XYZ file of C-alpha atoms in Angstrom:
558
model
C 104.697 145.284 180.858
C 102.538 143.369 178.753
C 99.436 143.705 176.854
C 95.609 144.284 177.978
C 92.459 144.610 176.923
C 92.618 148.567 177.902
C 96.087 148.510 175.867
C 95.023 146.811 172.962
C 91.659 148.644 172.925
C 93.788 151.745 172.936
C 95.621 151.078 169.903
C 92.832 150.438 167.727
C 90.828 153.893 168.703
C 93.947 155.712 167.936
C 93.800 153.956 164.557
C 89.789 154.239 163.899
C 90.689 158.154 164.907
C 92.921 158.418 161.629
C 92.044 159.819 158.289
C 90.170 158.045 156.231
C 93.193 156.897 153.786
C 94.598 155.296 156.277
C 93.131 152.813 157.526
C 93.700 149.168 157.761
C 91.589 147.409 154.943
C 89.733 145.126 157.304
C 86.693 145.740 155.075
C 87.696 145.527 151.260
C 88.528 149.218 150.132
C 88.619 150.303 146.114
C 92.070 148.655 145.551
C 91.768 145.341 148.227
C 90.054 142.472 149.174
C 90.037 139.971 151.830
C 92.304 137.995 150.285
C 94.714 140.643 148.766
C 98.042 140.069 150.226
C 99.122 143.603 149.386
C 96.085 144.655 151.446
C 96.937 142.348 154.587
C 101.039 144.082 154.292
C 99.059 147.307 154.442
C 97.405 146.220 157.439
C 100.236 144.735 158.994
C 102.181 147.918 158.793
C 99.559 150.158 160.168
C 99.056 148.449 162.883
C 102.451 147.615 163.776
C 103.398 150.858 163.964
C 100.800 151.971 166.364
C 100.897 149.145 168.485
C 105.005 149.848 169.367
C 104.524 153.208 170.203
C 101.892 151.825 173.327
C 104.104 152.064 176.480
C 102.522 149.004 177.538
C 103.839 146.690 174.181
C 107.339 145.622 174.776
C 106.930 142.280 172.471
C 107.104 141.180 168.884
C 106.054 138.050 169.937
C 103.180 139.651 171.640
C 102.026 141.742 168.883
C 102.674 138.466 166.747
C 99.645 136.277 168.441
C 97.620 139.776 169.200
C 97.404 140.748 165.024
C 93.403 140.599 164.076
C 93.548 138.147 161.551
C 90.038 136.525 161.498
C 89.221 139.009 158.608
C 91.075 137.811 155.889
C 90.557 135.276 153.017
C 93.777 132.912 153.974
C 91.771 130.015 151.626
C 92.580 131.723 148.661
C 96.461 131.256 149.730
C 96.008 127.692 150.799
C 97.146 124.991 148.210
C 95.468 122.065 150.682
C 91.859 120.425 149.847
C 89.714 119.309 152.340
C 90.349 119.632 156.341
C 93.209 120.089 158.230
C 94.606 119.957 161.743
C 95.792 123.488 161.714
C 94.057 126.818 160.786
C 95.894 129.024 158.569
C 95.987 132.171 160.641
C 97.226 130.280 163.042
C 100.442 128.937 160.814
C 100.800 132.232 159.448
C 101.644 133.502 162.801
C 103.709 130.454 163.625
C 105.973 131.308 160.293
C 106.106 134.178 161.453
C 108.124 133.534 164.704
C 110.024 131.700 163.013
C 111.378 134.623 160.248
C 111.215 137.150 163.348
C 113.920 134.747 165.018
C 115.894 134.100 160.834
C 115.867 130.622 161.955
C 116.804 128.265 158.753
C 114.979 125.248 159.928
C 111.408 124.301 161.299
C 112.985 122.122 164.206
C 114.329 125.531 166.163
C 111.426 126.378 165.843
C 109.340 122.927 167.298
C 112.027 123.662 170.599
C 111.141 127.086 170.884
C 107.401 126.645 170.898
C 107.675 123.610 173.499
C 109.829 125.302 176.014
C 107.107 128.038 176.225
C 103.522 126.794 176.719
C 102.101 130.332 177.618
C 103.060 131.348 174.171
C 101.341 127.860 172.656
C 98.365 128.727 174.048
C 98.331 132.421 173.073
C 98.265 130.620 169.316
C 95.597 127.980 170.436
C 97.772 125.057 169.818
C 96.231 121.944 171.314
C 99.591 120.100 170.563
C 102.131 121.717 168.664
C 103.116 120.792 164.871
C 106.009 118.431 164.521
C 109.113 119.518 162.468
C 108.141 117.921 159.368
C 104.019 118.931 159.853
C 106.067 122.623 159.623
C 107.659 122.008 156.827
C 104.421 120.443 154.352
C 102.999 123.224 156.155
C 105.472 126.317 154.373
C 106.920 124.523 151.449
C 103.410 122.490 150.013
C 100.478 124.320 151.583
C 101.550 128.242 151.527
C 101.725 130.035 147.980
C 104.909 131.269 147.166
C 103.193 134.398 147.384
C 102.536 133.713 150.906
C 105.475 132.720 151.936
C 106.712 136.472 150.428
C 104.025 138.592 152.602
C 105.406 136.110 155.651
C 109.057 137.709 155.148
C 107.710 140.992 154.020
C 105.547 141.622 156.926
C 108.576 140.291 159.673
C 110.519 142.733 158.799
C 108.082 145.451 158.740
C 107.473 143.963 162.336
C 111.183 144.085 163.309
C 111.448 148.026 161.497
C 108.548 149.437 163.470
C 109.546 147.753 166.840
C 112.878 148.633 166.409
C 111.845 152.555 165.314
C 109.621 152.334 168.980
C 113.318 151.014 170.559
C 111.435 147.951 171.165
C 114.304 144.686 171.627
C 114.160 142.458 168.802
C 115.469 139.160 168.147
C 117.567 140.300 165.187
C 118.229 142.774 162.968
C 116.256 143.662 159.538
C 117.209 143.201 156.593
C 116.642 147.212 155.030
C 115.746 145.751 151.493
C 112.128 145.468 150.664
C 110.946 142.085 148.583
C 108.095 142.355 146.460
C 105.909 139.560 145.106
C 107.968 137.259 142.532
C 111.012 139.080 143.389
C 113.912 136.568 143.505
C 116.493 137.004 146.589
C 120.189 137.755 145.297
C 121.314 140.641 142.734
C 119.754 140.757 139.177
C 121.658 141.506 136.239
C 120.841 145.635 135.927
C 119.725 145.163 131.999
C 116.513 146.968 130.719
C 114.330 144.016 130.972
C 114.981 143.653 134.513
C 114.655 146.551 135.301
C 110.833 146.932 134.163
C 110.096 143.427 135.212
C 111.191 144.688 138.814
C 109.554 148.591 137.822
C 106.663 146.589 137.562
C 106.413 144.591 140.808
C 107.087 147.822 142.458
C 104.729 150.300 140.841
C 101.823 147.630 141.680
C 103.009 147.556 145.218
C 103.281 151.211 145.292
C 100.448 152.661 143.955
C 98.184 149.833 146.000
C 99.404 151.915 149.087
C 99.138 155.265 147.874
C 96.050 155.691 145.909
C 93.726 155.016 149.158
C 94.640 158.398 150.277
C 92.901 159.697 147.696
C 88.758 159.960 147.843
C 85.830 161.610 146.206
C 83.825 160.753 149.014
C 80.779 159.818 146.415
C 79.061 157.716 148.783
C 78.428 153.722 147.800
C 75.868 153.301 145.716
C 77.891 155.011 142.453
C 77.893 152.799 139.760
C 81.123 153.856 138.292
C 84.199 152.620 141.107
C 85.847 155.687 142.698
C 89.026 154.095 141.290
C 88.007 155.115 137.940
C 88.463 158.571 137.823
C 92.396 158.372 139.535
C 92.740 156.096 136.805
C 91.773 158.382 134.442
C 93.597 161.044 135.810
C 96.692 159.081 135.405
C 95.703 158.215 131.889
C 95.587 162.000 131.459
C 99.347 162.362 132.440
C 100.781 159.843 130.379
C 99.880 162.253 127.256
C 101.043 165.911 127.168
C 98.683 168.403 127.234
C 95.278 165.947 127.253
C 92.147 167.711 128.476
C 89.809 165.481 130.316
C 86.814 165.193 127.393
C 89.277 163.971 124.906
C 91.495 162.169 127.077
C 87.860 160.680 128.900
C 86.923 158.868 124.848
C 90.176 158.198 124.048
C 90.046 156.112 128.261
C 86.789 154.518 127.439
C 88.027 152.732 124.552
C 91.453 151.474 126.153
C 90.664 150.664 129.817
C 89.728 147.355 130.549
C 86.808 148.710 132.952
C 83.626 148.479 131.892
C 81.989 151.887 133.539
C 84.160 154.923 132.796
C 83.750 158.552 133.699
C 82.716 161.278 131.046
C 85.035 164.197 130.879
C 82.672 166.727 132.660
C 81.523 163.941 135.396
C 85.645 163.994 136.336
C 86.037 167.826 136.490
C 82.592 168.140 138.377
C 83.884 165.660 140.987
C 87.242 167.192 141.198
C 85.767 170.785 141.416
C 84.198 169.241 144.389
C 87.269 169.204 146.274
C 88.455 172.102 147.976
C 92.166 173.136 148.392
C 92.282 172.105 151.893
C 90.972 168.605 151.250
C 93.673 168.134 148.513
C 96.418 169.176 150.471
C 95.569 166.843 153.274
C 94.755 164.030 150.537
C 98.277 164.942 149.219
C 99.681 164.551 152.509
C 98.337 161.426 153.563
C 99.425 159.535 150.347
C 103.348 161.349 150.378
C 103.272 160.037 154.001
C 102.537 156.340 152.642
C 105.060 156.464 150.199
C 107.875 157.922 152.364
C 106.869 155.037 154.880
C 107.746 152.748 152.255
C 110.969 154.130 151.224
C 112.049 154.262 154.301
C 112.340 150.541 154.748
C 115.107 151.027 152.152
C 119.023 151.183 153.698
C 119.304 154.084 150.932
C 116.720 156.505 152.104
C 116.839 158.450 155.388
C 114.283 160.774 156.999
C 116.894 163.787 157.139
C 118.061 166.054 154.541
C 117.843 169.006 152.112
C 114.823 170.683 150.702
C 114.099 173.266 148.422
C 111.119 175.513 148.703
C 110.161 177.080 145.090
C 107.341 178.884 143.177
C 106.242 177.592 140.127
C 103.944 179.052 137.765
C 101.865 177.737 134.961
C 101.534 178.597 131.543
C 100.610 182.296 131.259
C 96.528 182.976 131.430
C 95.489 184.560 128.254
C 91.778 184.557 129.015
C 89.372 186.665 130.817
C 90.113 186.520 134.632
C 87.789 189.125 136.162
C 86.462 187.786 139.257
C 89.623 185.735 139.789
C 92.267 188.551 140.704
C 93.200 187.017 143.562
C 93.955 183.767 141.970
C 95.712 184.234 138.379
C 98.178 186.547 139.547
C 101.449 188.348 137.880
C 103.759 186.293 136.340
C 107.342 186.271 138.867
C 108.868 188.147 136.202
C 108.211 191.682 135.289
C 105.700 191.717 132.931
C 101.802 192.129 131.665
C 101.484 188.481 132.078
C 99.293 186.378 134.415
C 99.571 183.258 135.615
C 98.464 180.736 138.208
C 101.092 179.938 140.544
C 102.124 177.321 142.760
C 104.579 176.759 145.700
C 106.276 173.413 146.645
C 108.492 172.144 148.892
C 110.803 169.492 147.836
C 113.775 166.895 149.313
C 117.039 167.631 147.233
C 120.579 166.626 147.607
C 121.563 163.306 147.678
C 117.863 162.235 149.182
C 115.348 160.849 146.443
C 113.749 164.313 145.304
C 109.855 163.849 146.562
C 107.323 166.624 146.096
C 107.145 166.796 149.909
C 104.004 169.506 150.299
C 102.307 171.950 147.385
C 100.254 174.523 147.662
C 98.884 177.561 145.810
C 99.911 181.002 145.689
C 97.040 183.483 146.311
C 97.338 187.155 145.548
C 98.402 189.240 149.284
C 99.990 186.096 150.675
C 103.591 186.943 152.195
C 106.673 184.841 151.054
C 107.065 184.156 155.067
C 103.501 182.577 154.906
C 104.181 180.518 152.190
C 107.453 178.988 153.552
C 106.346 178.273 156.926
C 103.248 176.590 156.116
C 105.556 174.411 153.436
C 108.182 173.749 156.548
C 105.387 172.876 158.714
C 104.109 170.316 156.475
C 108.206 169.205 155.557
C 109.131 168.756 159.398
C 106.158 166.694 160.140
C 107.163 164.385 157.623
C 111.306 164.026 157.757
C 114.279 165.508 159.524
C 115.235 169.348 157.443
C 118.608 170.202 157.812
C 119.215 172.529 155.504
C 116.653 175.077 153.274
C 117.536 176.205 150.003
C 115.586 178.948 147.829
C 115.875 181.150 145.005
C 116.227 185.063 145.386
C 112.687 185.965 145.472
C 112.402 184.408 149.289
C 115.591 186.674 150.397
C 113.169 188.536 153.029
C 114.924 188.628 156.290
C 112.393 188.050 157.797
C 111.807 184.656 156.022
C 115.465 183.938 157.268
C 114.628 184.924 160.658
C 112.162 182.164 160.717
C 114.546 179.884 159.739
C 117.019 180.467 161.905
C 114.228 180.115 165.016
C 113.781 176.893 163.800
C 117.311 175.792 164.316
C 117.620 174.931 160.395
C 120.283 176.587 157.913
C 119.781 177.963 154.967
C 121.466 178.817 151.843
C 119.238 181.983 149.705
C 120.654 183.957 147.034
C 120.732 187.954 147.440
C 119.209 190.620 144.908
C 121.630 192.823 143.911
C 121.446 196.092 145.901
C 123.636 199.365 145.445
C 125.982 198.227 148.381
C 126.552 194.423 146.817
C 127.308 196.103 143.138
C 129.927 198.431 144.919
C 131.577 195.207 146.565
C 131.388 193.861 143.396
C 133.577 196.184 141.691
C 135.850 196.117 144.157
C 136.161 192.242 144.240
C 136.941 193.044 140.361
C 139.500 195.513 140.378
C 141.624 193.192 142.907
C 140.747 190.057 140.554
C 138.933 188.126 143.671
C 136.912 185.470 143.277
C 135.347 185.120 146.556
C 134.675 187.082 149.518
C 132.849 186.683 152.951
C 131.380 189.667 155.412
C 128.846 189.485 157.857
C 125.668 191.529 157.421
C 123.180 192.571 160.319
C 119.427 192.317 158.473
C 116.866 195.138 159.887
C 113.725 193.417 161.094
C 112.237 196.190 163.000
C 111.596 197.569 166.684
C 115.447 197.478 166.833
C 115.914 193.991 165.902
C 118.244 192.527 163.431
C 118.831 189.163 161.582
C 123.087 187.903 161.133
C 123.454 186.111 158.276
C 126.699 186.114 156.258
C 126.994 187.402 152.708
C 129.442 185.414 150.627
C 130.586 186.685 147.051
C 131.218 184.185 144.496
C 132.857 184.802 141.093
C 131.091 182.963 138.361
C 133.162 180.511 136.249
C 132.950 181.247 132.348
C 130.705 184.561 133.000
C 129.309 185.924 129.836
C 129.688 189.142 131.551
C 133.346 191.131 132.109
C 131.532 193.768 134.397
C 130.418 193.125 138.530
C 127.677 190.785 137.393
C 130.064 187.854 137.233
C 130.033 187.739 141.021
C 126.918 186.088 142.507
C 126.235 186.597 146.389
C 124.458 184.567 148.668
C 122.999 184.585 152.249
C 123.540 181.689 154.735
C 123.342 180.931 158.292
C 126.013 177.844 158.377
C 128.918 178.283 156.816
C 130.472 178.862 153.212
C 131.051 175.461 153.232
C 127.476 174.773 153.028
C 127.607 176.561 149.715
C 128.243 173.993 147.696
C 124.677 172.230 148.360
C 122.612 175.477 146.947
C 123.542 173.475 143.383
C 121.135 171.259 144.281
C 117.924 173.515 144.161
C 118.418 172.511 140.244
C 116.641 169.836 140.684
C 113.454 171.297 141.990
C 113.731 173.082 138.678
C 114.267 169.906 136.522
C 111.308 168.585 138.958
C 109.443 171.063 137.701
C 109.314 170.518 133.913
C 108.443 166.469 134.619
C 105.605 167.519 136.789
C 104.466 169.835 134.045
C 104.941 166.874 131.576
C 102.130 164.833 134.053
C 99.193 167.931 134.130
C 96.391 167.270 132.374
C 95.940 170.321 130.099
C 92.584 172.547 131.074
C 90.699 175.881 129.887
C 89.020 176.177 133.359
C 89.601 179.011 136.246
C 88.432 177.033 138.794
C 91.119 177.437 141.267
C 90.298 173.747 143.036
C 90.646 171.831 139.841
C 93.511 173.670 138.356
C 95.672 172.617 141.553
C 94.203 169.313 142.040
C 96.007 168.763 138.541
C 99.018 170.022 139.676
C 99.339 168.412 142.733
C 98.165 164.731 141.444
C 101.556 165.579 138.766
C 103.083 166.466 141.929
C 102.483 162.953 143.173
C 102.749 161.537 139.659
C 106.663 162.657 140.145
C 107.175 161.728 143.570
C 105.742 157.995 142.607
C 108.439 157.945 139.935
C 111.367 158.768 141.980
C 110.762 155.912 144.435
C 109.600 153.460 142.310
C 113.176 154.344 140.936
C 115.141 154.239 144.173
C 112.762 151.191 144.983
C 113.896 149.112 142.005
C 117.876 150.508 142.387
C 117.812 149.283 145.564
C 116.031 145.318 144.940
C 118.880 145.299 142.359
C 122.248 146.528 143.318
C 121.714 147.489 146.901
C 122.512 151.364 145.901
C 120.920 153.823 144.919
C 122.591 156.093 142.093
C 120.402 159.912 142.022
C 120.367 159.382 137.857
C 117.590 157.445 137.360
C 117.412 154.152 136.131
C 113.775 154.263 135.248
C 112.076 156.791 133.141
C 108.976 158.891 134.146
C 107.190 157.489 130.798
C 107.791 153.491 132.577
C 106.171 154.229 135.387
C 102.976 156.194 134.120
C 102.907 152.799 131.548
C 103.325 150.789 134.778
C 100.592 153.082 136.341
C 98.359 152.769 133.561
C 98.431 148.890 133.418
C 98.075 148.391 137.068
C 95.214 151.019 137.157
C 93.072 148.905 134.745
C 94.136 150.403 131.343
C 95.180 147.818 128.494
């Protein structure tokens, strides 16, 4: 089946029907332009990947000669003066072809195009360009920059069709280019690396940020992109409060309208929880989008679902009960507190979903809204929490799902007893099945598995640990990776701007923008690992304080 106007027209309602954030930048948005290459990539690979999953588009070459293109600013890219036989869109498309087919040389392509005169006049050739016409055309009139969005938006092309098991002429190349990127492996030295950091953070945070909105309207004098800017700006400095860190911005951005430190919060405080979390979404969906272009990243793995708590409230919080609630530990402390769910393992560890933790909200609440949000966006194998989540009837919801887990067990009367036991015959691991009471005469399995501590400080029962899981002790081994949502944890802290207030919509808006912060890191950081040696090592290679300084220059400060 081909293409139609019904088709086609139902592609771009199903687009126009999306969230704000994203969009294709047809009209300029805060961070394109007509001409911004970045901004026509973005386009490409919205588009793309709406247009494959139509039953009716079976054709790269199709979709090719179908792309709206009229909108953008290809004179900025073109290096000829004066008039020319053939349009730009119109070469652009032809190029194209050509990379969708990896042919080396223009003249495969001058055969191609005049065995099929359907497909010549589907690109509104009157005659078609001769061989060496083609090859002014790429190597003297295109940019080098355009020639980079050519190859970077074919095999975004080839990904999506392939994704929608569309046939495609070849196979793509799973290694993202960015602009001035040279093909080939780069000596891994520090300078390098930033060079590439750089390149990367600029091409990330051009397709994140979008998702983010104030929704001031467009007749605000100061650009919306200000005040994520500043935000940033207030995460490369620990503990910065908005006023301060608002001065200290107005003197070093490059902008010349900034926001004043009670302008930001008001804004912010605008925002309810619900509209973060969605914002949130939106841009983790971008970014996973782009990793997953990478060979080294696969939608499928282990998460980690965790509380987190801030620093302990010492102020006055009648009227917020509900809100700045006990700290997880047993004491007079209060806190605000906030739940996560997070890819661990050997996956690059993004901040998947956060939310807050409300006073009378169930542990089973908070892990099935985080799953919800985790399944919609990768393939979960396997859950890992701490000990405070050991409900069974958190597990039980779990297991409906057809996941594993892996959960720690508080120590109950019956585990110390085994304990002991284990101890007197000087056994270091044991395994029993356990039926969990869930009520009305139904009971969750699960399987209880002992495990002697190495190097205990303790000679008693409390060297022996003992978990819960659903597949297997072999799947043991993998609850060592809930570490890193802890590790996570303290960089994410390291990101929040530091604040006095107990409104409950600005305190997590600046713990979820860390949360994003993090995430950003991580991929730049498989991103650059993966341009360079084609591998991707979990230590990173670039440090949380580049890519805020990456952040902050391509966000128009210094």
């Amino acid at each position: 089946m081909i293409s139609t106007p019904v088709s086609r027209r139902t592609v771009f309602r199903r687009i126009a029907q999306r969230q704000y954030g994203e969009w294709p930048a047809y009209d300029s948005t805060p961070l394109y332009d007509r001409t911004s290459l970045a901004g026509l990539e973005s386009d490409i690979r919205t588009v793309s990947a709406t247009w494959f999953d139509h039953e009716s588009h079976h054709s790269v070459e199709e979709f090719v000669c179908a792309l709206p293109l009229a909108y953008f600013g290809f004179n900025a890219h073109d290096r000829y003066e004066g008039s020319t036989r053939y349009q730009m869109d119109t070469l652009f498309r032809v190029f194209v072809l050509k990379e969708l087919h990896g042919w080396a040389h223009e003249t495969a392509l001058v055969d191609y195009l005049e065995d099929r005169p359907e497909l010549c006049e589907q690109l509104d050739f009157e005659t078609i360009p001769d061989q060496s016409t083609l090859w002014r055309s790429w190597h003297e009139r295109f940019t080098a920059d355009l020639r980079e969005t050519v190859e970077t938006v074919t095999r975004t092309i080839l990904i999506k069709a392939q994704n929608a098991g569309v046939e495609i002429p070849r196979e793509p190349a799973r290694k993202p280019r960015y602009h001035g990127s040279e093909s080939g492996e780069s000596e891994l030295d520090d300078q390098t690396m930033l060079e590439q950091a750089g390149k990367i953070t600029d091409h990330v945070s051009h397709i994140v940020f979008p998702a983010f909105t104030l929704e001031r309207g467009e007749s605000c004098e100061i650009h919306e992109n200000a005040y994520w800017d500043l935000q940033t700006y207030l995460g490369l400095r620990e503990r910065l409060a908005a006023n301060e860190g608002a001065r200290s911005f107005t003197y070093e951005s490059t902008r010349d309208r900034t926001p004043l430190g009670h302008a930001h919060r008001e804004h912010i405080r605008d925002l309810s929880v619900d509209q973060v979390r969605e914002m949130y979404r939106q841009a983790i969906t971008r970014l996973l989008n782009e990793v997953a272009e990478t060979e080294q990243f696969f939608r499928a793995g282990i998460v980690a679902i965790d509380i987190t708590e801030a620093d302990p409230f010492t102020g006055d919080r009648t009227g917020h009960e509900d809100e700045i609630i006990g700290t997880k530990e047993k004491s007079d402390e209060y806190a605000y507190q906030w739940a996560t769910v997070q890819l661990v393992g050997n996956a690059v560890p993004i901040v998947l979903d956060a939310r807050p933790v409300r006073k009378g909200e169930t542990r089973l609440e908070i892990v099935e809204d985080l799953l919800d949000s985790a399944e919609e966006l990768v393939h979960v194998d396997n859950v890992l929490m701490d000990r405070e989540f050991d409900s069974q009837h958190v597990l039980e919801m779990i297991s409906q799902r057809g996941l594993s887990y892996v959960v720690p067990k508080r120590i109950q009367t019956s585990e110390k007893a085994q304990a002991k036991r284990l101890l007197r015959r000087d056994q270091d691991r044991y395994e029993t099945d356990r039926k969990l009471h869930l009520g009305k005469n139904e009971w969750h399995e699960t399987t209880l598995i002992y495990r002697r501590k190495e190097d205990s400080e303790h000679d008693d029962h409390r060297q022996y640990s003992v978990f819960m899981t659903n597949c297997g002790s072999g799947h043991l081994t993998e609850y060592g990776f809930r570490w890193e949502i802890e590790s996570g944890y303290r960089s994410i802290k390291r990101f929040m701007a530091a604040t006095t207030s107990k409104n409950f919509g600005l305190r997590f808006f600046y713990f979820a923008f860390a949360c994003l912060l993090y995430s950003i890191w991580r991929a730049v950081d498989l991103l650059v690992q993966a341009e360079l040696t084609g591998e991707y090592e979990h230590s990173p290679v670039i440090t949380a304080d580049n890519t805020l300084t990456l952040l902050k220059k391509e966000t128009g400060i210094g």
